[in-house]
Coordinates of C-alpha atoms in Angstrom, one line a residue:
M1 CA -47.1 35.3 45.9
T2 CA -44.1 37.6 45.7
D3 CA -41.5 37.0 43.0
W4 CA -38.3 36.0 44.7
N5 CA -36.2 37.3 41.8
G6 CA -38.0 40.7 41.7
G7 CA -39.0 40.2 38.1
L8 CA -35.6 39.3 36.8
P9 CA -34.8 36.0 35.1
S10 CA -32.8 33.5 37.3
D11 CA -29.8 33.3 35.0
I12 CA -29.2 37.0 35.2
D13 CA -27.6 36.3 38.7
Y14 CA -24.7 34.7 36.9
M15 CA -21.7 36.7 35.8
F16 CA -20.7 37.9 32.3
P17 CA -18.9 34.9 30.7
A18 CA -16.4 37.2 28.9
R19 CA -15.5 40.9 28.7
P20 CA -18.6 43.0 27.9
T21 CA -18.5 44.9 24.6
D22 CA -19.2 48.2 26.2
P23 CA -16.0 49.4 27.9
E24 CA -18.1 51.4 30.5
M25 CA -20.2 48.3 31.5
R26 CA -19.6 47.2 35.1
E27 CA -20.0 43.9 36.8
S28 CA -20.3 44.3 40.5
A29 CA -20.9 42.1 43.5
S30 CA -20.7 43.1 47.2
V31 CA -21.8 41.9 50.6
W32 CA -22.4 43.5 53.9
I33 CA -21.9 40.8 56.6
F34 CA -22.8 41.2 60.3
E35 CA -22.0 38.8 63.1
E36 CA -25.4 38.1 64.6
N37 CA -24.5 39.5 68.0
G38 CA -22.7 42.7 66.7
K39 CA -19.1 41.6 67.6
F40 CA -17.8 42.5 64.2
A41 CA -18.9 43.3 60.7
L42 CA -17.6 43.1 57.1
P43 CA -19.2 46.3 55.8
R44 CA -19.0 46.4 52.0
V45 CA -16.8 43.7 50.7
G46 CA -17.0 44.1 46.9
I47 CA -15.5 43.8 43.4
E48 CA -16.0 46.3 40.7
A49 CA -15.2 45.0 37.2
Q50 CA -15.2 47.3 34.2
G51 CA -15.1 46.3 30.5
A52 CA -12.2 48.7 29.7
V53 CA -9.9 46.9 32.2
W54 CA -11.3 43.4 32.3
D55 CA -8.0 41.6 33.1
T56 CA -7.9 43.4 36.5
H57 CA -10.7 44.1 38.9
R58 CA -10.8 46.6 41.8
Y59 CA -11.8 45.1 45.1
D60 CA -12.4 46.3 48.7
M61 CA -12.4 44.4 51.9
N62 CA -13.3 45.8 55.3
V63 CA -13.6 44.3 58.8
A64 CA -14.9 46.5 61.6
F65 CA -14.9 45.4 65.2
A66 CA -17.2 46.7 68.0
D67 CA -14.3 48.4 69.8
G68 CA -13.4 50.5 66.7
R69 CA -10.6 48.3 65.3
V70 CA -10.6 48.3 61.5
L71 CA -8.9 46.1 58.9
R72 CA -9.0 47.4 55.3
E73 CA -7.7 46.4 51.9
S74 CA -8.4 48.2 48.7
A75 CA -6.5 47.1 45.6
V76 CA -6.6 46.2 41.9
G77 CA -6.0 42.5 41.5
R78 CA -5.8 40.0 38.7
S79 CA -9.2 38.8 37.6
Q80 CA -10.3 35.2 38.2
S81 CA -12.0 33.3 35.4
P82 CA -15.8 33.6 35.6
I83 CA -16.2 30.0 34.7
G84 CA -16.4 28.1 38.0
P85 CA -16.5 24.4 39.0
S86 CA -20.1 24.2 37.7
G87 CA -19.0 25.0 34.2
R88 CA -21.2 28.1 34.3
P89 CA -20.1 31.8 34.7
D90 CA -20.7 31.6 38.4
T91 CA -17.6 33.3 39.7
L92 CA -16.4 36.9 40.1
G93 CA -13.0 37.1 41.7
S94 CA -9.9 39.3 42.0
D95 CA -6.8 38.1 43.7
G96 CA -7.9 36.4 46.9
L97 CA -11.5 37.7 47.0
T98 CA -14.1 35.3 45.4
F99 CA -17.8 35.5 44.9
R100 CA -19.6 32.4 43.7
C101 CA -23.2 31.9 42.7
I102 CA -24.2 28.4 43.9
E103 CA -28.0 28.8 43.1
P104 CA -29.2 32.0 41.5
F105 CA -31.1 34.4 43.9
R106 CA -30.9 31.7 46.6
R107 CA -27.4 30.7 47.7
W108 CA -24.0 32.3 47.3
A109 CA -20.5 31.8 48.8
V110 CA -17.9 34.5 49.4
S111 CA -14.3 34.1 50.6
Y112 CA -11.1 36.1 51.1
E113 CA -7.5 35.2 51.7
G114 CA -4.9 37.9 51.9
E115 CA -3.7 40.7 54.1
A116 CA -5.1 44.1 55.3
W117 CA -4.0 47.3 56.9
E118 CA -4.9 47.5 60.6
G119 CA -6.0 50.6 62.4
T120 CA -9.0 52.3 64.0
V121 CA -12.1 54.1 62.8
E122 CA -10.9 57.2 64.6
E123 CA -7.8 57.2 62.4
Q124 CA -10.0 56.9 59.4
I125 CA -12.1 59.9 60.5
R126 CA -8.9 61.9 61.0
A127 CA -7.9 61.0 57.4
E128 CA -4.8 59.3 58.8
F129 CA -5.5 55.6 58.0
G130 CA -5.1 55.6 54.3
A131 CA -2.3 58.2 54.1
Y132 CA -0.3 56.4 56.8
A133 CA -0.8 53.0 55.1
D134 CA 0.4 54.4 51.8
A135 CA 3.5 55.8 53.5
G136 CA 4.0 52.6 55.3
R137 CA 4.2 50.7 52.0
S138 CA 7.3 52.5 51.0
K139 CA 8.8 53.7 54.3
G140 CA 8.1 50.9 56.7
L141 CA 6.7 53.3 59.3
D142 CA 6.3 51.9 62.8
G143 CA 2.9 51.5 64.3
R144 CA 1.2 50.5 61.1
T145 CA 0.9 46.8 60.4
R146 CA -0.2 44.4 57.7
V147 CA -2.0 41.4 59.1
P148 CA -3.1 38.2 57.5
V149 CA -6.8 37.9 57.1
S150 CA -9.0 35.1 55.7
W151 CA -12.6 34.3 55.9
A152 CA -15.3 32.3 54.1
V153 CA -19.1 32.4 54.4
E154 CA -22.0 30.6 52.8
L155 CA -25.2 32.7 52.4
E156 CA -28.8 31.9 52.0
M157 CA -31.2 34.6 50.8
V158 CA -34.2 35.0 53.2
A159 CA -36.3 37.8 51.6
P160 CA -37.3 38.6 48.0
A161 CA -35.0 40.6 45.8
W162 CA -35.3 44.4 45.9
V163 CA -34.6 45.5 42.3
Q164 CA -33.7 48.7 40.6
D165 CA -34.3 48.0 36.9
Y166 CA -33.0 50.8 34.7
R167 CA -32.4 48.9 31.5
E168 CA -32.8 50.9 28.3
E169 CA -36.4 49.9 27.8
K170 CA -37.3 51.1 31.3
L171 CA -36.1 54.7 30.8
A172 CA -38.8 55.9 28.4
G173 CA -40.8 58.7 29.7
M174 CA -38.4 59.7 32.5
T175 CA -37.5 63.4 33.0
E176 CA -33.9 64.6 32.7
R177 CA -33.6 64.6 36.5
E178 CA -35.0 61.1 36.8
R179 CA -32.6 59.8 34.1
A180 CA -29.7 61.4 36.0
D181 CA -30.7 59.8 39.3
A182 CA -31.2 56.5 37.5
G183 CA -27.6 56.9 36.1
S184 CA -26.3 57.3 39.6
M185 CA -27.8 53.9 40.4
G186 CA -26.6 52.6 37.1
Y187 CA -28.1 52.2 33.6
G188 CA -28.8 48.5 33.7
W189 CA -30.1 46.5 36.6
R190 CA -29.3 46.2 40.3
T191 CA -30.6 43.9 42.9
E192 CA -30.3 43.4 46.7
H193 CA -31.1 40.4 48.8
C194 CA -31.1 40.0 52.6
F195 CA -29.4 36.8 53.8
R196 CA -28.5 34.7 56.7
G197 CA -25.4 32.5 56.8
S198 CA -22.4 31.1 58.7
G199 CA -18.7 31.2 58.2
E200 CA -15.2 31.5 59.8
L201 CA -13.0 34.5 60.2
S202 CA -9.2 34.3 60.9
V203 CA -7.1 37.4 61.7
A204 CA -3.4 37.0 62.4
G205 CA -3.9 33.3 63.1
E206 CA -6.8 33.6 65.5
S207 CA -10.0 32.0 64.1
Q208 CA -13.6 32.1 65.1
A209 CA -16.7 30.5 63.6
F210 CA -19.8 32.8 63.4
N211 CA -23.4 33.1 62.3
C212 CA -24.3 36.1 60.3
L213 CA -26.9 38.1 58.4
G214 CA -26.7 41.0 56.0
S215 CA -27.2 42.2 52.4
R216 CA -26.0 41.0 49.0
I217 CA -25.8 43.4 46.1
R218 CA -25.4 42.6 42.4
R219 CA -25.4 44.9 39.4
Q220 CA -24.6 44.9 35.7
S221 CA -24.8 48.5 34.5
V222 CA -23.1 51.6 33.1
R223 CA -22.8 54.1 36.0
P224 CA -21.9 57.7 35.3
M225 CA -21.2 59.4 38.6
G226 CA -21.0 63.1 37.6
A227 CA -24.5 63.9 38.8
F228 CA -24.1 62.1 42.1
R229 CA -24.9 64.4 45.0
G230 CA -24.7 62.1 48.1
H231 CA -27.0 59.5 49.5
A232 CA -28.4 57.6 52.4
W233 CA -28.9 53.8 52.2
M234 CA -29.9 51.2 54.8
E235 CA -31.2 47.7 54.9
A236 CA -31.7 44.9 57.5
V237 CA -33.6 41.7 58.1
F238 CA -35.1 40.9 61.6
P239 CA -35.5 37.7 63.6
D240 CA -39.1 37.2 62.6
G241 CA -38.1 37.4 58.9
R242 CA -39.4 41.0 58.2
A243 CA -37.0 43.2 56.4
F244 CA -36.7 46.8 55.1
G245 CA -34.5 48.9 52.9
F246 CA -34.2 52.3 51.3
I247 CA -31.9 54.4 49.1
T248 CA -32.5 58.1 48.7
Y249 CA -30.6 61.2 47.5
P250 CA -30.8 64.6 49.2
P251 CA -32.9 67.2 47.3
M252 CA -31.1 69.7 45.1
P253 CA -31.3 73.4 46.0
G254 CA -34.8 74.5 45.2
E255 CA -36.0 71.0 44.4
D256 CA -39.2 69.7 45.9
P257 CA -38.2 66.8 48.2
E258 CA -41.0 64.8 46.7
D259 CA -39.3 64.9 43.4
T260 CA -35.9 63.5 44.5
Y261 CA -34.9 59.9 44.2
N262 CA -36.5 58.0 47.1
N263 CA -36.9 54.2 46.8
A264 CA -37.9 52.1 49.9
Y265 CA -39.5 48.7 50.7
V266 CA -40.8 46.7 53.6
W267 CA -41.0 42.9 53.5
T268 CA -43.7 41.8 55.9
G269 CA -42.9 38.2 55.6
E270 CA -45.9 37.8 53.3
K271 CA -46.0 41.0 51.2
F272 CA -43.4 43.1 49.5
L273 CA -44.4 46.7 49.9
S274 CA -42.9 49.6 48.0
G275 CA -42.7 53.0 49.6
K276 CA -40.6 56.0 50.5
V277 CA -38.4 56.8 53.5
R278 CA -39.1 59.8 55.7
N279 CA -36.6 61.7 57.8
A280 CA -33.7 60.0 56.0
P281 CA -30.5 60.1 58.1
F282 CA -28.1 61.8 55.7
L283 CA -24.5 62.0 56.8
R284 CA -24.2 65.2 58.9
R285 CA -22.3 63.9 61.9
V286 CA -19.1 61.9 61.4
M287 CA -18.6 59.8 64.5
P288 CA -17.3 56.4 65.3
R289 CA -20.5 55.0 66.8
G290 CA -23.8 56.1 68.4
D291 CA -25.3 58.3 65.7
D292 CA -29.1 58.2 65.6
V293 CA -30.2 56.9 62.2
S294 CA -33.8 56.1 62.9
C295 CA -36.2 56.3 60.0
Q296 CA -39.8 55.8 58.9
I297 CA -40.9 53.9 55.8
E298 CA -44.3 55.0 54.3
T299 CA -46.2 52.5 52.1
A300 CA -49.7 52.3 50.7
E301 CA -50.5 49.8 53.5
G302 CA -49.1 51.8 56.4
S303 CA -46.1 53.5 58.0
F304 CA -43.3 51.6 59.7
A305 CA -41.0 53.2 62.3
I306 CA -37.5 51.7 62.7
A307 CA -35.0 52.9 65.3
G308 CA -31.3 52.7 64.6
E309 CA -27.9 53.5 66.1
T310 CA -24.6 53.2 64.3
V311 CA -22.0 50.6 65.2
N312 CA -19.0 48.9 63.5
A313 CA -18.3 51.9 61.3
T314 CA -15.7 52.6 58.7
F315 CA -15.2 56.0 57.0
H316 CA -13.5 57.2 53.9
M317 CA -13.0 60.9 54.1
G318 CA -12.8 62.8 50.8
N319 CA -13.4 59.6 48.9
P320 CA -12.5 60.2 45.2
G321 CA -14.9 57.4 44.2
V322 CA -17.9 59.4 45.3
N323 CA -17.0 62.9 44.1
G324 CA -14.6 63.6 47.0
F325 CA -17.4 63.3 49.6
N326 CA -17.1 61.8 53.1
N327 CA -18.4 58.3 53.0
Q328 CA -19.5 56.0 55.8
Q329 CA -19.8 52.2 55.3
G330 CA -20.8 50.4 58.5
G331 CA -23.4 48.8 60.6
V332 CA -26.5 49.8 62.6
K333 CA -28.2 48.2 65.5
F334 CA -31.9 48.4 64.5
T335 CA -35.0 48.0 66.7
W336 CA -38.5 47.4 65.2
D337 CA -41.5 46.5 67.3
G338 CA -39.2 45.2 70.1
Q339 CA -37.0 43.1 67.8
T340 CA -33.3 43.9 67.5
T341 CA -31.0 43.1 64.6
Y342 CA -27.9 44.4 62.8
G343 CA -27.8 45.7 59.3
M344 CA -26.1 48.0 56.8
I345 CA -25.7 51.7 56.3
E346 CA -23.9 53.6 53.6
R347 CA -24.0 57.4 53.5
S348 CA -22.1 60.1 51.6
S349 CA -22.1 63.9 51.9
P350 CA -19.9 66.8 51.0
A351 CA -17.4 67.6 53.8
E352 CA -18.8 71.1 54.3
V353 CA -22.1 69.8 55.6
C354 CA -20.4 67.3 58.0
T355 CA -19.4 67.9 61.6
V356 CA -16.7 65.6 63.0
I357 CA -17.4 64.3 66.5
L358 CA -14.6 62.3 68.2

């Protein structure tokens, strides 16, 4: 039997009940939500809470439609109390974005009510979206609008947790390089879960109910980013219940690719197999859609080939949060043994290794 919690205790999925003593400690929750037919996605909706500024939490909210329309809000908001209706620390919230743990490692609810800047993924790639939005705040520029956005989803986890456990007791025996890579993931613990769910999305007064699938990520960790050198990360669950995921970093100059951070898994529906990704699709072409991001996962029990093509993309060019790299957060249409699904992709690379294709 596979441990659904990935070896972590159930109550760890609740939030810190109060400000952590370490000012660098982070509490983070995020989801990547995909409408089941690919009509739209909410790629990386998340909250990053940090001990040093516990009264306010940064949050990000993205909606990406198949035609390239993008809605985005990134702000620092007033923190909600972690103590929810259950009397437990089941809530992580900032302004109108709320994550709530209903049953640890099994069921969560996420909702948003607020506004977002509206534009296109092509504008993001041209580095116009954010700058224009910032100017619009003070100058009221024509052509850039704020639209009301609200949505709510209920999520049920459908595969075992994929865990990166880098708590202090787990770091013994690591090399300096391994410790630096662990720090980029976060000194502490991090977990991912594939889910299915349903909800309702409303944009500018137009509402639609939807079924969805995607990934939920939780972490409590200290995360120094100075050694971060880019990454490729994908995950998805398929109609028959199988799932896969990986995170890897590009090799440093002169580094043996076998020594770089490379963590992958395949869930067969019965077994959780650890492995490595081959031919990782690092960000080299910045394009709104249609990039080939196929990959292969190697495990001790076989190799699994998964085809993928990017859809529902968002980009953050020169993102200061990832060392000024270009950053993609979006969706992929995956195919595996004749099955098709939608899942997440996040990639970051220095601008000098990226070619823009519009």
